[in-house]
Short mmCIF file of C-alpha atoms and ligand atoms in Angstrom, two decimals:
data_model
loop_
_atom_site.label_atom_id
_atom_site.label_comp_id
_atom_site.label_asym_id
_atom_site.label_seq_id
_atom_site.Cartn_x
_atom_site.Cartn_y
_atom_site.Cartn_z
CA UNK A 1 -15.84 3.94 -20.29
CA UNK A 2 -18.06 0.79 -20.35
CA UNK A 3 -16.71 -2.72 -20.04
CA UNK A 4 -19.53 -4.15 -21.50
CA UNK A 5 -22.88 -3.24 -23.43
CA UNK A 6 -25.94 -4.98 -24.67
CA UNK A 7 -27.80 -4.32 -27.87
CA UNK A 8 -31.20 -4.70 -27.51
CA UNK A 9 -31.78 -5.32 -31.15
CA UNK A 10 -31.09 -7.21 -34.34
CA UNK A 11 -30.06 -7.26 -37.99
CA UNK A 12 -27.92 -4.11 -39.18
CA UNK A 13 -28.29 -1.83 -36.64
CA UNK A 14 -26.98 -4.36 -34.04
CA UNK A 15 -23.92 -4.97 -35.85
CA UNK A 16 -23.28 -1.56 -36.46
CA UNK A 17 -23.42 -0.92 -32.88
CA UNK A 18 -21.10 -3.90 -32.32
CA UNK A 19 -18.66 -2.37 -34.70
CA UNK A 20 -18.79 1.23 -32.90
CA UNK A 21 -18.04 -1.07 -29.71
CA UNK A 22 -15.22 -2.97 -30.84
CA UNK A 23 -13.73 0.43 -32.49
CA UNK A 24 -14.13 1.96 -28.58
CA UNK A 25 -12.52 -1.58 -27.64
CA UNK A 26 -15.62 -2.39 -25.81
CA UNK A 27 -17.25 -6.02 -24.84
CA UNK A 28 -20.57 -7.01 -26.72
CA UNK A 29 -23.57 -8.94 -25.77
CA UNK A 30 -25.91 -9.90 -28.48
CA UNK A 31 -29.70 -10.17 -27.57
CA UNK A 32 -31.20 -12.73 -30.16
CA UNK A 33 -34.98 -14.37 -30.88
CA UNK A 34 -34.99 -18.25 -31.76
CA UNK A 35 -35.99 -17.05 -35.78
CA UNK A 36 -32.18 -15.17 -35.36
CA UNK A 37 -30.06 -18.16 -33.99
CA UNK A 38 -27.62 -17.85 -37.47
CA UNK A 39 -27.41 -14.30 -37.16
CA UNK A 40 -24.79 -12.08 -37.96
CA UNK A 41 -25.21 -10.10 -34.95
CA UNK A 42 -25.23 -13.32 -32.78
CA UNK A 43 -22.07 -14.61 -34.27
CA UNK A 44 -19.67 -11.19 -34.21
CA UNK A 45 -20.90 -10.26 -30.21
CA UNK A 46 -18.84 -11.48 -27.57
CA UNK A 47 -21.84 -13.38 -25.79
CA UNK A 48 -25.36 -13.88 -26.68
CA UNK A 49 -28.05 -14.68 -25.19
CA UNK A 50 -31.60 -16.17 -26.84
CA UNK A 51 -34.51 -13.96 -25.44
CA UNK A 52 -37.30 -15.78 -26.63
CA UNK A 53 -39.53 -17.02 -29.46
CA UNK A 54 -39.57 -15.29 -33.45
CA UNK A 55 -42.62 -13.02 -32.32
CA UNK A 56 -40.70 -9.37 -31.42
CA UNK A 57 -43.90 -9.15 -28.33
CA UNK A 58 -42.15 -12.18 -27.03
CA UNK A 59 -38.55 -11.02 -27.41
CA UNK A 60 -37.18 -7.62 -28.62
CA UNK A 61 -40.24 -5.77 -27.39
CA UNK A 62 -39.86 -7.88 -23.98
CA UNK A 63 -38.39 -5.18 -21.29
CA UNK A 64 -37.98 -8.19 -18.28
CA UNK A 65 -36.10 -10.48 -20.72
CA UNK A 66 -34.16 -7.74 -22.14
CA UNK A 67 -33.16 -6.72 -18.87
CA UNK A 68 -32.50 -10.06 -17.07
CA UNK A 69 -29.96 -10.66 -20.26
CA UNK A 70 -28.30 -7.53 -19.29
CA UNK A 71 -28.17 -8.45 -15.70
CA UNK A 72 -26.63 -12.05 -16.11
CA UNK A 73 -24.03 -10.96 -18.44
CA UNK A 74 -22.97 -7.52 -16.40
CA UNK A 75 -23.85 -5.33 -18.79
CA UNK A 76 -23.30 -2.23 -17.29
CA UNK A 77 -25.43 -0.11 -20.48
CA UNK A 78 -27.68 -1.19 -23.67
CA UNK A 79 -27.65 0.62 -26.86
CA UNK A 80 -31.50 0.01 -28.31
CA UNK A 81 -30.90 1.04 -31.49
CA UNK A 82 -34.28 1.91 -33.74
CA UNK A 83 -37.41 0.60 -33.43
CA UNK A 84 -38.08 -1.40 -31.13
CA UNK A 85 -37.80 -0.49 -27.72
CA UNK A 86 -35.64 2.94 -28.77
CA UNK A 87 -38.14 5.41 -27.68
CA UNK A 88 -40.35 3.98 -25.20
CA UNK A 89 -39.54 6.12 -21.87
CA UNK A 90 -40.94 2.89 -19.64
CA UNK A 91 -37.91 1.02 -21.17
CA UNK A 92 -35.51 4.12 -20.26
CA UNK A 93 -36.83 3.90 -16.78
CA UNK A 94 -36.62 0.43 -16.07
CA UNK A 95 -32.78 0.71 -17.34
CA UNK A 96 -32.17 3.32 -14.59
CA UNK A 97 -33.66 1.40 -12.22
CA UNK A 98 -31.75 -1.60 -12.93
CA UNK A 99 -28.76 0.08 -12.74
CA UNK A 100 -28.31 -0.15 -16.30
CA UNK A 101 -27.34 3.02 -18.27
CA UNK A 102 -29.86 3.71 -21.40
CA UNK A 103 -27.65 4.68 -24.65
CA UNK A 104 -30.03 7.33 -25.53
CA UNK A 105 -31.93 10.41 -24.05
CA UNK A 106 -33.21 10.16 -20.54
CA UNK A 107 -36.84 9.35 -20.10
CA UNK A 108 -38.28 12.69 -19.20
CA UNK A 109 -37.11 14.78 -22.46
CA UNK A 110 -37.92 11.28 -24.38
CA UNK A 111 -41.51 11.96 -22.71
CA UNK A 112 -41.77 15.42 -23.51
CA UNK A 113 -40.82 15.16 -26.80
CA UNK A 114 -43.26 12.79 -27.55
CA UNK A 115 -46.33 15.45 -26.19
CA UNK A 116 -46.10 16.86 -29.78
CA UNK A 117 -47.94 20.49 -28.54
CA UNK A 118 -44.96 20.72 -25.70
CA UNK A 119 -42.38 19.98 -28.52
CA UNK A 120 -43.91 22.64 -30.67
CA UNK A 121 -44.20 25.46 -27.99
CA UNK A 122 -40.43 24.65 -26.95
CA UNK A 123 -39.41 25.34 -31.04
CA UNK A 124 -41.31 28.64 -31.39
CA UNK A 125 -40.35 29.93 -28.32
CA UNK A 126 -36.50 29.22 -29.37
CA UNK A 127 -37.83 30.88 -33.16
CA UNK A 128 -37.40 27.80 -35.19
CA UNK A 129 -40.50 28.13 -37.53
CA UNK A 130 -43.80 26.12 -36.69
CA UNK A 131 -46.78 25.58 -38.65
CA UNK A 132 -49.99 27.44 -37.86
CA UNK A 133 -51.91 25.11 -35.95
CA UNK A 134 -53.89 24.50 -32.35
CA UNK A 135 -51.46 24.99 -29.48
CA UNK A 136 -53.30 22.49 -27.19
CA UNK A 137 -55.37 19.05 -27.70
CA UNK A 138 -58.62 19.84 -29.89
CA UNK A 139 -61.77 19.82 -27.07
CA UNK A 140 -64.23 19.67 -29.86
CA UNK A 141 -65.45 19.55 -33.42
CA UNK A 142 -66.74 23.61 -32.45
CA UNK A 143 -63.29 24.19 -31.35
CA UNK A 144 -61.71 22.42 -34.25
CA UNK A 145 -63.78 24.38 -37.00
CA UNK A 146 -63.07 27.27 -35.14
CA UNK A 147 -59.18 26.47 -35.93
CA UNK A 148 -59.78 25.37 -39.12
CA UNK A 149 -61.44 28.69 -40.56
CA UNK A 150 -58.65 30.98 -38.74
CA UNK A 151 -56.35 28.96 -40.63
CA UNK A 152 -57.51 28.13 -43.51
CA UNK A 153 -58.29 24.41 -45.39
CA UNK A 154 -56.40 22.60 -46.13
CA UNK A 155 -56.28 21.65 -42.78
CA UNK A 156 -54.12 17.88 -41.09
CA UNK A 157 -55.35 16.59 -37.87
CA UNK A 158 -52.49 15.01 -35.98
CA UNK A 159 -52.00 12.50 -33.07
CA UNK A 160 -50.45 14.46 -30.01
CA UNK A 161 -48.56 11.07 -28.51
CA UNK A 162 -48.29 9.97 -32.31
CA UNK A 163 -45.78 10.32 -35.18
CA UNK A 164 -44.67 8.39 -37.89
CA UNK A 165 -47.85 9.55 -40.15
CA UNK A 166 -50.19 7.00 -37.83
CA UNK A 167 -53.40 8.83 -37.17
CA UNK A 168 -53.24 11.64 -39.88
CA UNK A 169 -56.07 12.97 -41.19
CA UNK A 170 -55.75 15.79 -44.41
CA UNK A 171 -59.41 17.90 -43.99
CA UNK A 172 -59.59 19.92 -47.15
CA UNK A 173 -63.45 21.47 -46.30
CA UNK A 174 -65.07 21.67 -43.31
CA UNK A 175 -68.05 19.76 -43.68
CA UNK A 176 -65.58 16.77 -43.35
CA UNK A 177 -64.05 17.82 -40.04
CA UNK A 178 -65.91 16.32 -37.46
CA UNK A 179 -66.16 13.17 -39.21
CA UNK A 180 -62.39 12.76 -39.64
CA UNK A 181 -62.10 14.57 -36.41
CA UNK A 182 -63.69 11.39 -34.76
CA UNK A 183 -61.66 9.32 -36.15
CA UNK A 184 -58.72 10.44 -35.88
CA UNK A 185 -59.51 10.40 -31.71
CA UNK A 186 -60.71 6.65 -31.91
CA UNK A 187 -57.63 6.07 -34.19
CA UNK A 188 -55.17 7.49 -32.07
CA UNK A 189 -56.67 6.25 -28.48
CA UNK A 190 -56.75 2.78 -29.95
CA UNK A 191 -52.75 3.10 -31.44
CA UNK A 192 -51.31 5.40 -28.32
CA UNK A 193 -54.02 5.52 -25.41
CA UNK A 194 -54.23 8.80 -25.69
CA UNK A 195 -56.78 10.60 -27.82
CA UNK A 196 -55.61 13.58 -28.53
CA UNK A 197 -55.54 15.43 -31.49
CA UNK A 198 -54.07 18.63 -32.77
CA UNK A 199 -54.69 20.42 -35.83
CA UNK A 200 -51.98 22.34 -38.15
CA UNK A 201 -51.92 24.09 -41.63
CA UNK A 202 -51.49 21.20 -44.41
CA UNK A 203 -48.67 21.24 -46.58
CA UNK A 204 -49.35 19.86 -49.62
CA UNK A 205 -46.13 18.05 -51.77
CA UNK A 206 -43.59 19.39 -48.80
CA UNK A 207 -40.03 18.42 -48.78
CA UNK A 208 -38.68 15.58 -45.66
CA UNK A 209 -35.56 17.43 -43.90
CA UNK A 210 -34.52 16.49 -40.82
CA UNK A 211 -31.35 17.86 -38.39
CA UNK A 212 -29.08 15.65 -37.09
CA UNK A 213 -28.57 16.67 -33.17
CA UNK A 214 -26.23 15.06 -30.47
CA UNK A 215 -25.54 16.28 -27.13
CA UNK A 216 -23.56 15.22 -24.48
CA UNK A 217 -24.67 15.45 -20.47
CA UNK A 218 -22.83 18.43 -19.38
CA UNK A 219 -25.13 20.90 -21.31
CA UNK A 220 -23.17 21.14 -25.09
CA UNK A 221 -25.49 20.20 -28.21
CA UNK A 222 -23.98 20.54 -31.93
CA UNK A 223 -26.21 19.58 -34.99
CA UNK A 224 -24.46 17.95 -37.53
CA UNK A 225 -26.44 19.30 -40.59
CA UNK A 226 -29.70 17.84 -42.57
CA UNK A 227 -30.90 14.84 -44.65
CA UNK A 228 -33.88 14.76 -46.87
CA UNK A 229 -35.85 11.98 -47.42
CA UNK A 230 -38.36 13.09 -49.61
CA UNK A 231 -37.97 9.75 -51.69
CA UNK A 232 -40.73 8.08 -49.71
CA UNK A 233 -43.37 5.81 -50.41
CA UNK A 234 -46.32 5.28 -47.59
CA UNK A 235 -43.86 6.75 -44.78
CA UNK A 236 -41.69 4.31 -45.80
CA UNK A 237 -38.15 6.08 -46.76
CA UNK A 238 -36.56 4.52 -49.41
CA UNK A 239 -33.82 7.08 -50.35
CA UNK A 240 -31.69 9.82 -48.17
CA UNK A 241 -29.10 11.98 -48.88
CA UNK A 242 -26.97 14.73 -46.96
CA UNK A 243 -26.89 17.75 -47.33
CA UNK A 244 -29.95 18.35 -48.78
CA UNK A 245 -30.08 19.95 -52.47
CA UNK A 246 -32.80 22.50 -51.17
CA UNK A 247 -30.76 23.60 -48.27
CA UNK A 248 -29.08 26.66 -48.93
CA UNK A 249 -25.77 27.31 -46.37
CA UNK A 250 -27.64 30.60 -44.84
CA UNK A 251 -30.89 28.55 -43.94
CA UNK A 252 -28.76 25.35 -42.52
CA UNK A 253 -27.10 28.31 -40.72
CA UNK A 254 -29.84 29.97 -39.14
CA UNK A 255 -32.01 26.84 -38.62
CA UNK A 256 -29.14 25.09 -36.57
CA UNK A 257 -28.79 28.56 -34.53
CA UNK A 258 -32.15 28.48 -33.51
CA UNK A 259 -32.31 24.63 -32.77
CA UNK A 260 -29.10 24.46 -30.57
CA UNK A 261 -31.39 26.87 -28.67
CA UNK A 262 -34.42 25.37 -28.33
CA UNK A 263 -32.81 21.84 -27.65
CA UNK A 264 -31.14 23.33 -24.99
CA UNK A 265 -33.43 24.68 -23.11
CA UNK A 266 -35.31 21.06 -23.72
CA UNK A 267 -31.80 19.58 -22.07
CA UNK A 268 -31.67 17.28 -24.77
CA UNK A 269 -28.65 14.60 -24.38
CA UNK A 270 -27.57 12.30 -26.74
CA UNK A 271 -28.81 11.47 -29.89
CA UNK A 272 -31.68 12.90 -32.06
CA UNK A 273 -33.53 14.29 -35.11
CA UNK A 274 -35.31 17.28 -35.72
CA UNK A 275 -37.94 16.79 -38.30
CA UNK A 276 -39.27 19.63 -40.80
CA UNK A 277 -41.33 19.83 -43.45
CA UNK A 278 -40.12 22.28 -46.34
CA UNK A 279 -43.15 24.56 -48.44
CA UNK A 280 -42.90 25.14 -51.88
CA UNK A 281 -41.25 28.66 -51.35
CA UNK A 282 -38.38 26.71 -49.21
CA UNK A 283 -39.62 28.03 -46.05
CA UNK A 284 -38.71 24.77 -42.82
CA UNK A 285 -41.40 24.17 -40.79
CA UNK A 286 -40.85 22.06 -37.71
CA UNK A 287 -42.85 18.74 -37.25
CA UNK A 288 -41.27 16.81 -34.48
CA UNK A 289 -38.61 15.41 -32.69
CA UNK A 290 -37.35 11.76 -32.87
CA UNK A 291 -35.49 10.77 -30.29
CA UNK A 292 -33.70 7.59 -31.32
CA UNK A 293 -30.57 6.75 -33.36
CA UNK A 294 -32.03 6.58 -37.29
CA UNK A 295 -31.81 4.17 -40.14
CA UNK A 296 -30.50 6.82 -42.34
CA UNK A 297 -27.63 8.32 -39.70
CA UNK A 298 -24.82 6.57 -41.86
CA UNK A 299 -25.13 9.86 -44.72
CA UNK A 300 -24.72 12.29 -42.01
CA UNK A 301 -21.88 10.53 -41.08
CA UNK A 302 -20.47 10.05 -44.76
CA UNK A 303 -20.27 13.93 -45.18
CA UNK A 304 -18.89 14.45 -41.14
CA UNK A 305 -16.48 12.28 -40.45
CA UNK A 306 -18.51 11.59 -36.96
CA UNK A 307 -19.22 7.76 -35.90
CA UNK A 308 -22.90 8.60 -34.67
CA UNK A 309 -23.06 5.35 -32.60
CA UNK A 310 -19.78 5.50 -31.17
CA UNK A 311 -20.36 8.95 -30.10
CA UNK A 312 -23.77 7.77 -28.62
CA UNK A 313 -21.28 5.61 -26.12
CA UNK A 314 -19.12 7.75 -25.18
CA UNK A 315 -21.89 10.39 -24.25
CA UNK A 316 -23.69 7.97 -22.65
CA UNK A 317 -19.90 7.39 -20.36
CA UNK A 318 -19.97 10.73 -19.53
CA UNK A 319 -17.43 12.31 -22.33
CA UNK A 320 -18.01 16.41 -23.67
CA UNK A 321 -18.33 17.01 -27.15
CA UNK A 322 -14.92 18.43 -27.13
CA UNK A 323 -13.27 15.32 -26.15
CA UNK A 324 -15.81 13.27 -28.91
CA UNK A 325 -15.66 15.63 -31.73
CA UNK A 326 -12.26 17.25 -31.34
CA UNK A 327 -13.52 20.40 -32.82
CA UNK A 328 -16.01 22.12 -34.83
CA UNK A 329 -18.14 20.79 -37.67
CA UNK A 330 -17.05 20.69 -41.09
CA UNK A 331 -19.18 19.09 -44.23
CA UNK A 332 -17.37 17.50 -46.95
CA UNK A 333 -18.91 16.30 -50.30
CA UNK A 334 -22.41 14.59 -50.53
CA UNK A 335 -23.43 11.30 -49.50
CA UNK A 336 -26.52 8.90 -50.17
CA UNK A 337 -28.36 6.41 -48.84
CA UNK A 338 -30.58 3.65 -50.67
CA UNK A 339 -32.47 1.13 -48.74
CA UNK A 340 -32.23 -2.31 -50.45
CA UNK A 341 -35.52 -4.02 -48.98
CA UNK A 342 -36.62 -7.62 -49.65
CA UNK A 343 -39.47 -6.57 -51.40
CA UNK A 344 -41.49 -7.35 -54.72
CA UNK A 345 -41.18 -4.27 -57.42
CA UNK A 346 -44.37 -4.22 -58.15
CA UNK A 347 -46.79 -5.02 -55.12
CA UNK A 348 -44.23 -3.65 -52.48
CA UNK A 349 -44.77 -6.74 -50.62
CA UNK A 350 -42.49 -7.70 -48.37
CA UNK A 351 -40.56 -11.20 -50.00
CA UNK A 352 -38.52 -12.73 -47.27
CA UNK A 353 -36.82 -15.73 -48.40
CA UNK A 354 -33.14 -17.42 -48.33
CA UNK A 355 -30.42 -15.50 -50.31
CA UNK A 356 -28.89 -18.06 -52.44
CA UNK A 357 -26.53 -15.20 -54.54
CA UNK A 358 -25.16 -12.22 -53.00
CA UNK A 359 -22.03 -9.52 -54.53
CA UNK A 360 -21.93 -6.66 -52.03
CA UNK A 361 -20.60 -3.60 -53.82
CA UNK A 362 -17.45 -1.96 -52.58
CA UNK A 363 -14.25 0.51 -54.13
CA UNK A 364 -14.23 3.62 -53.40
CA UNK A 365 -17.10 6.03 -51.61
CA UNK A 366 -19.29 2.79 -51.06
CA UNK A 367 -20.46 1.70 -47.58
CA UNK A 368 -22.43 -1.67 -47.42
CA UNK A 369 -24.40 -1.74 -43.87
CA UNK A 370 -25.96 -4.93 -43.80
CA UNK A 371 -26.05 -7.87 -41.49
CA UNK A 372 -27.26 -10.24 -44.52
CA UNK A 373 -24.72 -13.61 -46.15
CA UNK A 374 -24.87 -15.96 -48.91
CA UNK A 375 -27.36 -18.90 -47.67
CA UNK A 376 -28.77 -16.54 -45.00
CA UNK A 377 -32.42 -16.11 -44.64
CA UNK A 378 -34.64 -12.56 -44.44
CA UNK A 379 -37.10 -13.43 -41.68
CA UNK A 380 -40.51 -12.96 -41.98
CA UNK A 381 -41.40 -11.53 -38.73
CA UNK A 382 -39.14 -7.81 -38.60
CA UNK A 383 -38.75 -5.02 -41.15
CA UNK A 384 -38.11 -6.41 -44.61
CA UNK A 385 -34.45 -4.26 -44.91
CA UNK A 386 -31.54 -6.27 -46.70
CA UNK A 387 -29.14 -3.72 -46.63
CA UNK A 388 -28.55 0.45 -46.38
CA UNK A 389 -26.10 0.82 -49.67
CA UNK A 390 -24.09 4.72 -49.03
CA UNK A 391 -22.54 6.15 -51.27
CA UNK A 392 -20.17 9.39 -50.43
CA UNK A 393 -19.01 11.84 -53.44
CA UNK A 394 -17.21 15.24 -53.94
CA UNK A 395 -20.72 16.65 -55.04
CA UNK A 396 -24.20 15.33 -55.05
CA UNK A 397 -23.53 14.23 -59.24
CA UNK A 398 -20.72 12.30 -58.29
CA UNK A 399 -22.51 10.75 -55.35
CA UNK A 400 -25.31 9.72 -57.98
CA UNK A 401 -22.84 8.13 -60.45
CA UNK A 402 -21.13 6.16 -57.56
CA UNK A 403 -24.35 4.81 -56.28
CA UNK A 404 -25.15 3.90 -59.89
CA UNK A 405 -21.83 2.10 -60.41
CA UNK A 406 -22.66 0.53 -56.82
CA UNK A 407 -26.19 -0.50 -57.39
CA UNK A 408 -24.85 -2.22 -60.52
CA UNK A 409 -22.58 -4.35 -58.85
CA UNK A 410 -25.09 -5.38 -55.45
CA UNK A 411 -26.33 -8.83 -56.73
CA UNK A 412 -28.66 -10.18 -54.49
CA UNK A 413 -29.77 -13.55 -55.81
CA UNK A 414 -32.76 -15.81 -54.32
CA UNK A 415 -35.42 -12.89 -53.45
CA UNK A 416 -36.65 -10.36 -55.01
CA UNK A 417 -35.28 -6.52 -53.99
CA UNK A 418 -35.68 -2.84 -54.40
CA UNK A 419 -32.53 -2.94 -56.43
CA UNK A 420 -33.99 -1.99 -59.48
CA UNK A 421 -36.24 0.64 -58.45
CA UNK A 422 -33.56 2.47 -56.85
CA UNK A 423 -31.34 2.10 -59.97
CA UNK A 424 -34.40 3.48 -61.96
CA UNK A 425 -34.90 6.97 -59.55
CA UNK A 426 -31.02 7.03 -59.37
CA UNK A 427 -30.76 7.54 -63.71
CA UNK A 428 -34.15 9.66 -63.36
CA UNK A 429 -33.60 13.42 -64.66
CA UNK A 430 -35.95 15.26 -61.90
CA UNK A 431 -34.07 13.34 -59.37
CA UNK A 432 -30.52 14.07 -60.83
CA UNK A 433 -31.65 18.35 -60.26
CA UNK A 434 -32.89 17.18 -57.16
CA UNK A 435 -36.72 17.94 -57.95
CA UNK A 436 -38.21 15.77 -55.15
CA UNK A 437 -41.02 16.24 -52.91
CA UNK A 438 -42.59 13.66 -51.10
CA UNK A 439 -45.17 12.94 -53.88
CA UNK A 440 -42.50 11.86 -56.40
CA UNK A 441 -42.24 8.14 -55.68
CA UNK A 442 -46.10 8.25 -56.59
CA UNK A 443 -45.85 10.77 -59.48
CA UNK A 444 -43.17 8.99 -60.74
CA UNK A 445 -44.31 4.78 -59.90
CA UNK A 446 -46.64 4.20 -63.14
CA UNK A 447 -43.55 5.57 -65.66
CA UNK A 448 -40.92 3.49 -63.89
CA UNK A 449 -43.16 0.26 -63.50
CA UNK A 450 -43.94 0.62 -67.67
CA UNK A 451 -40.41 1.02 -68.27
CA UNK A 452 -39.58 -1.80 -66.15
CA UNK A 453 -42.32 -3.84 -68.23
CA UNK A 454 -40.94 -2.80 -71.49
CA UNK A 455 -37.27 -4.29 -70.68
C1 MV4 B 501 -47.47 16.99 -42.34
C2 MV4 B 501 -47.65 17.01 -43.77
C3 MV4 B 501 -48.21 18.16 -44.34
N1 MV4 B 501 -48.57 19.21 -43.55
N2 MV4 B 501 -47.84 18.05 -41.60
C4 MV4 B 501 -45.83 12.49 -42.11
C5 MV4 B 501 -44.95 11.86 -41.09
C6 MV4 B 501 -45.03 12.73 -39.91
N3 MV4 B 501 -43.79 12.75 -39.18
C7 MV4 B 501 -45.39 14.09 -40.45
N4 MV4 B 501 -45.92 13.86 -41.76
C8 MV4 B 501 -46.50 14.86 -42.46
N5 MV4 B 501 -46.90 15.93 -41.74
C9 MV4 B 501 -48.39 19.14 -42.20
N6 MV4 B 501 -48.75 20.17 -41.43
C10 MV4 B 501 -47.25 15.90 -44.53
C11 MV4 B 501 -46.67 14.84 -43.87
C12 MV4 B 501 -46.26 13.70 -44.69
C13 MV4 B 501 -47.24 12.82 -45.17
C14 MV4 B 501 -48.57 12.97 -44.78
C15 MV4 B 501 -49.51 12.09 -45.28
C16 MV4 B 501 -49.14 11.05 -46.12
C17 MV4 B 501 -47.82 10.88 -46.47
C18 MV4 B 501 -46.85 11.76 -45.98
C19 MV4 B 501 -45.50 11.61 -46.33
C20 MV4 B 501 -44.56 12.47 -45.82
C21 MV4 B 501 -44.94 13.54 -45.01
#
């Protein structure tokens, strides 16, 4: 096991990989930019060391600095967490050849996972449903009509090296194609440097599922069931819960089957997500695979029992599943995520500011992951999240009225928060039957911004 590890990242995540570390009884070295000097991260690692300026090009993003940190304080592995430098294969490489083991999966899958086609062949070769679409990059508009009419409009044109929803393009008729064909290429060379674009049946108002995978390095894989996240706004995922009220036991059973498989034969280590999107008859379609530890991991681990990061680490040292998990699977109860971001409820803008007030919620079934403190201040330069406020119930209806109860009692004074947005979807009825798709945050805005109005 490791002596030592660096996190190459900041806020939440970093503690919560400093926690999984001091659980495994393992040394900690904090990574930090000059706009994080009073961080909580910097103050609960056993050594830190200051990267460079606020600017994340300057100092998480920077791979030399990042490295030279882990090489003057003997780190013998870094954990990068999300974002940031989590899934950029260059990264994974320069770890290896530093000397330095990467706390996630190995460059080459991380590369072929991100050639979306490759992904895609690998899933319906092991069965696991994929959308009709082109196989390979689109050569032309021709080519892409061609598609198009075979399948049928609507049609979504789709970055091959993208994800994340950068680079989309919806086509409902065909005289639109090229057009949005075009850009689409310029959009995606610009974002990824590479240009190519593939082209799949549109799903319109589709469910967010994804499968929670981990793997360890001697060939054994285990999912660790779904999340939805259908509670979205711009791809921005506000609220996640596990399991997921459309996922009957049978389809969780035979979608896991055929992923184990497919992952497999990928040689997938570590962890990772498999994304679908779910039709309006409850059919899965696979999208992609993100290789990377997630913001919303903590409700798959609510309703598991399994510490995600710490069994990141001890994969990553070499240990089988058997030794980390002890045994199979089993899912207990329902759990939910709601992301409190420093934003304002009715532009969405980001509001970073200095927290002069702050009650974090607790009792039981409540889990507060948060790296924020009275007097503390939300930077302006890095994701706007305050805290990720989990809830864990018997069922998903006594999940909701813990979160309630919990939401009540997070005060955040001093900026303004998500707070009472969440509290508003949390006491909605289409939510409480778990009628979501990932149109109902824009169905639903106008109603809950009167009724905010109104009180
Ligand atoms: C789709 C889709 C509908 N049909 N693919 C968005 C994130 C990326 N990982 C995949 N995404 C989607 N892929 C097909 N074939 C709908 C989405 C999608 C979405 C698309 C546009 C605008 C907002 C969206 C929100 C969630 C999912």
């Amino acid at each position: 096991m490791f002596q030592k590890i660096l996190i190459a990242n900041r806020g939440e995540i970093a503690l919560r990989v400093i926690c999984a570390a001091k659980d495994l009884g393992i040394k900690t070295v904090a990574v930090y930019s000059e706009a994080d000097r009073h961080s909580l991260h910097v103050r609960f690692a056993d050594e830190a060391v200051c990267i460079g300026p606020a600017k994340s090009a300057r100092s998480y993003l920077d791979i030399p600095s990042v490295i030279s940190a882990a090489e003057i304080t003997n780190a013998e592995a870094i954990h990068p967490g999300y974002g940031f430098l989590s899934e950029n294969d260059r990264f994974a490489e320069v770890c290896r050849a530093s000397g330095i083991k990467f706390i996630g999966p190995p460059p080459d899958v991380t590369r072929m996972m991100g050639l979306k086609q490759k992904a895609r062949q690998v899933m319906k070769d092991a069965g696991v449903p994929v959308l009709p679409g082109s196989q390979e990059a689109l050569s032309s508009a021709e080519e892409a009509l061609e598609f198009a009419e075979k399948i049928g409009y609507p049609v979504i044109l789709k970055a091959a090296a993208g994800g994340g929803g950068r680079g989309m393009r919806v086509v409902e008729r065909a005289e639109d194609l090229p057009a949005l064909l075009a850009q689409a290429q310029s959009e995606a060379g610009a974002a990824f440097s590479v240009p190519d674009i593939y082209l799949e049946k549109y799903i319109g108002a589709p469910r967010h599922i994804e499968f929670q995978v981990l793997a360890d390095e001697h060939g054994n894989l285990e999912v660790l069931c779904e999340r939805e996240f259908s509670i979205q706004r711009l791809h921005q995922k506000l609220i996640e819960e596990a399991p997921s009220p459309a996922v009957s036991p049978q389809l969780r059973e035979e979608t896991i089957a055929a992923l184990k498989k497919a992952l497999k034969a990928i040689g997938y280590q570590n962890a990772g997500t498999v994304e679908f999107l779910m039709d309006e008859k409850g059919k899965l379609y696979f999208i992609e695979v993100n290789d990377r530890i997630q913001v919303e991991h903590p409700v798959n681990e609510m309703v598991t029992g399994v510490d995600l990061v710490k069994a990141q680490i001890r994969v990553a040292a070499g240990e089988t599943l058997d030794q980390i998990l002890g045994g199979p699977i089993t899912l207990r109860g329902h759990a939910i995520e709601c992301r409190i971001n420093a934003e304002h409820p009715k532009t969405f803008a980001p509001c970073p500011g200095k927290i002069t007030g702050l009650n974090l919620p607790g009792g039981i079934g409540v889990r507060v992951d948060t790296a924020v403190y009275t007097d503390g201040v939300i930077p302006p330069y890095y994701d706007s999240l305050v805290a990720k406020l989990i809830v864990h119930g018997a069922d998903r209806a006594e999940a909701i009225a813990r979160m309630k109860r919990a939401l009540d009692m997070f005060v955040v004074e001093g900026i303004y928060t998500s707070i009472p947005l969440q509290k508003k979807i949390m006491s909605d009825a289409d939510f409480a039957r778990g009628a979501m798709d990932t149109t109902y945050i824009a169905r639903k805005l106008p109603e809950f911004q009167k009724a905010e109005e109104n009180s």
